[in-house]
Amino acid sequence: EGAVEFACASASAPGGDLSLLERCVGKMNLGSASGGGGAAEVAKMVFSAGAEQLSLVTHVPESKRRGVDAAAWTRAVLAAIGGKVMCSAPQPAPLGGGSIVLAAVSADGGEHEPDADMALGLAAAARFLEEDTPA
């Protein structure tokens, strides 16, 4: 009781690189004894902005799947951001169990600013959790 169940965060080090961001989320899911963040049981959406795109990785562990659907959460955030989007189908999470969705929003020749899109995305991710998850 009192533990964090859901999180929305940003990671600057991947610089918008989706594969690096996926590795960061995997590291977050490792136990702290293994040098990770110990957040495998936290449903999370992590963003990273780069010059060319905004990347996001959504991880929902098996224990949280009744409370939030990774694909629906990701779709809601991408709809709020708009633009040229690439999004994977939900797939098994390699670390932490549950499912993971990978997505990127292109800067699209200057039509979108990844840093501004990240601010929109973080707000939309939190709003989705407030409105669409059971209390």
PDB file of C-alpha atoms in Angstrom:
ATOM      1  CA  GLU A   1       0.000   0.000   0.000  1.00  0.00           C
ATOM      2  CA  GLY A   2       1.246   3.504  -0.800  1.00  0.00           C
ATOM      3  CA  ALA A   3       3.601   2.277  -3.527  1.00  0.00           C
ATOM      4  CA  VAL A   4       3.823   3.983  -6.905  1.00  0.00           C
ATOM      5  CA  GLU A   5       1.574   2.194  -9.394  1.00  0.00           C
ATOM      6  CA  PHE A   6       1.804   4.461 -12.463  1.00  0.00           C
ATOM      7  CA  ALA A   7       4.469   6.867 -13.707  1.00  0.00           C
ATOM      8  CA  CYS A   8       5.074   9.274 -16.585  1.00  0.00           C
ATOM      9  CA  ALA A   9       8.679  10.351 -17.068  1.00  0.00           C
ATOM     10  CA  SER A  10      11.234  11.668 -19.522  1.00  0.00           C
ATOM     11  CA  ALA A  11      14.734  10.447 -20.293  1.00  0.00           C
ATOM     12  CA  SER A  12      17.177  12.832 -21.957  1.00  0.00           C
ATOM     13  CA  ALA A  13      20.095  10.444 -22.578  1.00  0.00           C
ATOM     14  CA  PRO A  14      18.473   8.477 -25.445  1.00  0.00           C
ATOM     15  CA  GLY A  15      18.043  11.730 -27.402  1.00  0.00           C
ATOM     16  CA  GLY A  16      14.853  10.466 -29.060  1.00  0.00           C
ATOM     17  CA  ASP A  17      16.415   7.140 -30.118  1.00  0.00           C
ATOM     18  CA  LEU A  18      13.623   4.584 -29.700  1.00  0.00           C
ATOM     19  CA  SER A  19      15.864   1.529 -29.288  1.00  0.00           C
ATOM     20  CA  LEU A  20      17.928   3.280 -26.600  1.00  0.00           C
ATOM     21  CA  LEU A  21      14.771   4.392 -24.813  1.00  0.00           C
ATOM     22  CA  GLU A  22      13.480   0.815 -24.866  1.00  0.00           C
ATOM     23  CA  ARG A  23      16.752  -0.301 -23.242  1.00  0.00           C
ATOM     24  CA  CYS A  24      16.360   2.429 -20.584  1.00  0.00           C
ATOM     25  CA  VAL A  25      12.884   1.199 -19.717  1.00  0.00           C
ATOM     26  CA  GLY A  26      14.236  -2.352 -19.538  1.00  0.00           C
ATOM     27  CA  LYS A  27      16.897  -1.142 -17.111  1.00  0.00           C
ATOM     28  CA  MET A  28      14.218   0.574 -15.014  1.00  0.00           C
ATOM     29  CA  ASN A  29      12.478  -2.787 -14.756  1.00  0.00           C
ATOM     30  CA  LEU A  30      15.526  -4.675 -13.466  1.00  0.00           C
ATOM     31  CA  GLY A  31      15.680  -5.268  -9.739  1.00  0.00           C
ATOM     32  CA  SER A  32      17.821  -2.843  -7.770  1.00  0.00           C
ATOM     33  CA  ALA A  33      20.142  -5.732  -6.810  1.00  0.00           C
ATOM     34  CA  SER A  34      20.870  -6.089 -10.564  1.00  0.00           C
ATOM     35  CA  GLY A  35      21.718  -2.404 -10.946  1.00  0.00           C
ATOM     36  CA  GLY A  36      18.279  -1.426 -12.237  1.00  0.00           C
ATOM     37  CA  GLY A  37      15.533   0.805 -10.971  1.00  0.00           C
ATOM     38  CA  GLY A  38      13.331  -1.908  -9.481  1.00  0.00           C
ATOM     39  CA  ALA A  39      10.241  -0.513 -11.238  1.00  0.00           C
ATOM     40  CA  ALA A  40       9.024  -3.688 -12.970  1.00  0.00           C
ATOM     41  CA  GLU A  41       5.641  -3.487 -11.210  1.00  0.00           C
ATOM     42  CA  VAL A  42       5.076   0.184 -12.109  1.00  0.00           C
ATOM     43  CA  ALA A  43       3.035   0.919 -15.246  1.00  0.00           C
ATOM     44  CA  LYS A  44       5.022   3.607 -16.996  1.00  0.00           C
ATOM     45  CA  MET A  45       5.236   5.789 -20.070  1.00  0.00           C
ATOM     46  CA  VAL A  46       8.691   7.188 -20.706  1.00  0.00           C
ATOM     47  CA  PHE A  47       9.420   9.906 -23.291  1.00  0.00           C
ATOM     48  CA  SER A  48      12.654  11.019 -24.961  1.00  0.00           C
ATOM     49  CA  ALA A  49      12.942  14.026 -27.285  1.00  0.00           C
ATOM     50  CA  GLY A  50      15.611  14.347 -29.946  1.00  0.00           C
ATOM     51  CA  ALA A  51      16.154  16.648 -32.890  1.00  0.00           C
ATOM     52  CA  GLU A  52      14.275  14.411 -35.330  1.00  0.00           C
ATOM     53  CA  GLN A  53      11.576  12.775 -33.223  1.00  0.00           C
ATOM     54  CA  LEU A  54       9.885  12.222 -29.904  1.00  0.00           C
ATOM     55  CA  SER A  55      10.037   8.594 -28.788  1.00  0.00           C
ATOM     56  CA  LEU A  56       7.924   6.960 -26.142  1.00  0.00           C
ATOM     57  CA  VAL A  57       7.815   3.548 -24.557  1.00  0.00           C
ATOM     58  CA  THR A  58       4.793   2.349 -22.624  1.00  0.00           C
ATOM     59  CA  HIS A  59       5.234  -0.585 -20.244  1.00  0.00           C
ATOM     60  CA  VAL A  60       2.298  -2.070 -18.360  1.00  0.00           C
ATOM     61  CA  PRO A  61       3.166  -5.041 -16.143  1.00  0.00           C
ATOM     62  CA  GLU A  62       0.793  -7.993 -15.954  1.00  0.00           C
ATOM     63  CA  SER A  63      -0.321  -6.896 -12.472  1.00  0.00           C
ATOM     64  CA  LYS A  64      -1.619  -3.542 -13.829  1.00  0.00           C
ATOM     65  CA  ARG A  65      -3.268  -4.727 -17.071  1.00  0.00           C
ATOM     66  CA  ARG A  66      -6.754  -4.642 -15.512  1.00  0.00           C
ATOM     67  CA  GLY A  67      -6.203  -0.998 -14.617  1.00  0.00           C
ATOM     68  CA  VAL A  68      -4.693   0.283 -17.859  1.00  0.00           C
ATOM     69  CA  ASP A  69      -4.244  -1.030 -21.396  1.00  0.00           C
ATOM     70  CA  ALA A  70      -0.824  -0.159 -22.860  1.00  0.00           C
ATOM     71  CA  ALA A  71      -2.153   0.295 -26.410  1.00  0.00           C
ATOM     72  CA  ALA A  72      -5.115   2.473 -25.351  1.00  0.00           C
ATOM     73  CA  TRP A  73      -2.863   4.640 -23.165  1.00  0.00           C
ATOM     74  CA  THR A  74      -0.376   5.075 -26.020  1.00  0.00           C
ATOM     75  CA  ARG A  75      -3.102   5.828 -28.598  1.00  0.00           C
ATOM     76  CA  ALA A  76      -4.631   8.503 -26.330  1.00  0.00           C
ATOM     77  CA  VAL A  77      -1.271  10.230 -25.932  1.00  0.00           C
ATOM     78  CA  LEU A  78      -0.440  10.055 -29.639  1.00  0.00           C
ATOM     79  CA  ALA A  79      -3.870  11.488 -30.500  1.00  0.00           C
ATOM     80  CA  ALA A  80      -3.170  14.456 -28.217  1.00  0.00           C
ATOM     81  CA  ILE A  81       0.209  15.062 -29.866  1.00  0.00           C
ATOM     82  CA  GLY A  82      -0.873  14.473 -33.474  1.00  0.00           C
ATOM     83  CA  GLY A  83       1.549  14.473 -36.376  1.00  0.00           C
ATOM     84  CA  LYS A  84       3.354  11.728 -38.252  1.00  0.00           C
ATOM     85  CA  VAL A  85       3.298   8.708 -35.945  1.00  0.00           C
ATOM     86  CA  MET A  86       4.824   5.235 -35.885  1.00  0.00           C
ATOM     87  CA  CYS A  87       3.402   2.874 -33.281  1.00  0.00           C
ATOM     88  CA  SER A  88       3.983  -0.825 -32.642  1.00  0.00           C
ATOM     89  CA  ALA A  89       1.364  -3.330 -31.649  1.00  0.00           C
ATOM     90  CA  PRO A  90       1.562  -4.395 -28.006  1.00  0.00           C
ATOM     91  CA  GLN A  91       4.222  -7.032 -27.508  1.00  0.00           C
ATOM     92  CA  PRO A  92       5.484  -9.019 -24.521  1.00  0.00           C
ATOM     93  CA  ALA A  93       7.860  -6.948 -22.404  1.00  0.00           C
ATOM     94  CA  PRO A  94      11.318  -8.530 -22.372  1.00  0.00           C
ATOM     95  CA  LEU A  95      11.986  -7.357 -18.807  1.00  0.00           C
ATOM     96  CA  GLY A  96       9.275  -6.930 -16.227  1.00  0.00           C
ATOM     97  CA  GLY A  97       6.586  -9.015 -17.912  1.00  0.00           C
ATOM     98  CA  GLY A  98       3.311  -7.580 -19.155  1.00  0.00           C
ATOM     99  CA  SER A  99       3.206  -5.668 -22.426  1.00  0.00           C
ATOM    100  CA  ILE A 100       5.171  -2.906 -24.074  1.00  0.00           C
ATOM    101  CA  VAL A 101       4.279  -0.467 -26.885  1.00  0.00           C
ATOM    102  CA  LEU A 102       6.885   1.532 -28.823  1.00  0.00           C
ATOM    103  CA  ALA A 103       6.004   4.786 -30.588  1.00  0.00           C
ATOM    104  CA  ALA A 104       7.648   7.772 -32.244  1.00  0.00           C
ATOM    105  CA  VAL A 105       6.384  11.130 -33.504  1.00  0.00           C
ATOM    106  CA  SER A 106       8.433  12.640 -36.326  1.00  0.00           C
ATOM    107  CA  ALA A 107       9.515  16.282 -36.218  1.00  0.00           C
ATOM    108  CA  ASP A 108       8.065  16.193 -39.752  1.00  0.00           C
ATOM    109  CA  GLY A 109      10.186  18.899 -41.341  1.00  0.00           C
ATOM    110  CA  GLY A 110       9.627  21.395 -38.543  1.00  0.00           C
ATOM    111  CA  GLU A 111       5.868  20.871 -38.247  1.00  0.00           C
ATOM    112  CA  HIS A 112       6.422  19.335 -34.803  1.00  0.00           C
ATOM    113  CA  GLU A 113       8.893  20.268 -32.100  1.00  0.00           C
ATOM    114  CA  PRO A 114       9.845  17.132 -30.108  1.00  0.00           C
ATOM    115  CA  ASP A 115      10.348  19.036 -26.819  1.00  0.00           C
ATOM    116  CA  ALA A 116       6.935  20.705 -27.112  1.00  0.00           C
ATOM    117  CA  ASP A 117       5.375  17.386 -28.153  1.00  0.00           C
ATOM    118  CA  MET A 118       6.896  15.787 -25.052  1.00  0.00           C
ATOM    119  CA  ALA A 119       5.219  18.367 -22.812  1.00  0.00           C
ATOM    120  CA  LEU A 120       1.888  17.659 -24.537  1.00  0.00           C
ATOM    121  CA  GLY A 121       2.484  13.913 -24.230  1.00  0.00           C
ATOM    122  CA  LEU A 122       3.339  13.996 -20.532  1.00  0.00           C
ATOM    123  CA  ALA A 123       0.186  15.998 -19.798  1.00  0.00           C
ATOM    124  CA  ALA A 124      -1.965  13.675 -21.931  1.00  0.00           C
ATOM    125  CA  ALA A 125      -0.463  10.575 -20.290  1.00  0.00           C
ATOM    126  CA  ALA A 126      -1.268  11.866 -16.804  1.00  0.00           C
ATOM    127  CA  ARG A 127      -4.758  12.964 -17.891  1.00  0.00           C
ATOM    128  CA  PHE A 128      -5.475   9.476 -19.299  1.00  0.00           C
ATOM    129  CA  LEU A 129      -4.498   7.899 -15.979  1.00  0.00           C
ATOM    130  CA  GLU A 130      -6.665  10.330 -14.006  1.00  0.00           C
ATOM    131  CA  GLU A 131      -9.695   9.790 -16.220  1.00  0.00           C
ATOM    132  CA  ASP A 132      -9.428   6.164 -17.318  1.00  0.00           C
ATOM    133  CA  THR A 133      -7.956   4.118 -14.489  1.00  0.00           C
ATOM    134  CA  PRO A 134      -9.942   2.704 -11.581  1.00  0.00           C
ATOM    135  CA  ALA A 135      -9.474   4.470  -8.251  1.00  0.00           C
TER     136      ALA A 135
END
